[in-house]
Tab-separated table of C-alpha atoms in Angstrom:
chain	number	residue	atom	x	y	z
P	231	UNK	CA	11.677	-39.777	50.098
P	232	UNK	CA	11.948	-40.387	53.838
P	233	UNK	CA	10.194	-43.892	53.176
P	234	UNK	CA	12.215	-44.632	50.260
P	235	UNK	CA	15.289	-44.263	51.917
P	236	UNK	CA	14.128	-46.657	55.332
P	237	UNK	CA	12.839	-49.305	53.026
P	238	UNK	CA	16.360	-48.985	51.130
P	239	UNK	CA	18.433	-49.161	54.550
P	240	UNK	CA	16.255	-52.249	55.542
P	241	UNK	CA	16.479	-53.950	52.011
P	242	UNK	CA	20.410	-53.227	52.280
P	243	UNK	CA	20.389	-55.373	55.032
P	244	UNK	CA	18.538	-58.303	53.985
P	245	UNK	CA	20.573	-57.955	50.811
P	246	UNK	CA	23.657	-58.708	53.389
P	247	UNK	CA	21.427	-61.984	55.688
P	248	UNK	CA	20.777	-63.403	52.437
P	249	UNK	CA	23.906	-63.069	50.508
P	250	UNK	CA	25.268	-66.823	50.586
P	251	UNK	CA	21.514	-67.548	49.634
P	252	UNK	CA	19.805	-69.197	46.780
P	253	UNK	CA	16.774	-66.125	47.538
P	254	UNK	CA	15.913	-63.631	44.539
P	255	UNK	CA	18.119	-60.643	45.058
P	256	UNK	CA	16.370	-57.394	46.309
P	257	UNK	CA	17.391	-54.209	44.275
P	258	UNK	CA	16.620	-50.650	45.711
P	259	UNK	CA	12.809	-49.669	46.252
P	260	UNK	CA	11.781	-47.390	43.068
P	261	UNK	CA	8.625	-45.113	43.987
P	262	UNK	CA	5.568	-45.837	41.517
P	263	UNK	CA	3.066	-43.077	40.546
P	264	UNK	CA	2.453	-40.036	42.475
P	265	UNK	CA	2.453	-39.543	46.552
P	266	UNK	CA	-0.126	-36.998	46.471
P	267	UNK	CA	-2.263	-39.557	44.334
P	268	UNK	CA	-2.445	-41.726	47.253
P	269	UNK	CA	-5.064	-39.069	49.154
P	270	UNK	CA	-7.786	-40.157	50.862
P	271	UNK	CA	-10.698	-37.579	50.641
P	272	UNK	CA	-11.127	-37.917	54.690
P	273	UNK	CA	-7.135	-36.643	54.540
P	274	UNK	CA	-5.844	-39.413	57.127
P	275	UNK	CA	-4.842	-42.201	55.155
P	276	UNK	CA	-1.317	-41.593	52.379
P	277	UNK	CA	-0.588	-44.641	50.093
P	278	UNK	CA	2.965	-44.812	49.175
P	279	UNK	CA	3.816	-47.688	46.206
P	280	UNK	CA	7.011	-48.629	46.074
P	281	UNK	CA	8.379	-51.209	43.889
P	282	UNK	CA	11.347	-53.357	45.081
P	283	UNK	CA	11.957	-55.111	41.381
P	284	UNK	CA	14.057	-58.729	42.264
P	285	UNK	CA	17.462	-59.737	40.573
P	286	UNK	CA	17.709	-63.933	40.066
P	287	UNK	CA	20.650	-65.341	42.172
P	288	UNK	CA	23.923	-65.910	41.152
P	289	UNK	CA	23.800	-68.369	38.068
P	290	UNK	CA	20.058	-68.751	37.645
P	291	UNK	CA	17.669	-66.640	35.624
P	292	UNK	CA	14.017	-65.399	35.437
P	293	UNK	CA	12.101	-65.997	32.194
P	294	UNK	CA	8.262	-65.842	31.122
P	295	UNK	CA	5.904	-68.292	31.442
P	296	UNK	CA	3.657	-68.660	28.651
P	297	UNK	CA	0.154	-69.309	28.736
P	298	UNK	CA	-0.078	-69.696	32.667
């Protein structure tokens, strides 16, 4: 949770630098699968996922691409 919430604070901020922007629009980090899956079997190495899913800008839109 500790991760989640510093890659929240700094997505919060480049929500605010990029605000007049034509950028995809960050929404909050979502945590994907489980922490303790992330192990290594030597015990130094933790994998956190997170997934920071992306909002179009004001008056555009995302849609699917098919057969690329």
């Amino acid at each position: 949770t500790v991760v989640e919430k510093l890659v929240n604070d700094l997505l919060g901020v480049c929500q605010i630098l990029s605000a007049d922007d034509f950028m995809p629009r960050l929404q909050p980090a979502v945590g994907v699968g489980s922490f303790l899956g992330g192990w290594n079997a030597s015990g130094e190495d933790l994998v956190c996922r997170l997934l920071v899913p992306l909002k179009p800008p004001p008056g555009h839109s995302f849609h699917l691409e098919l057969g690329t």
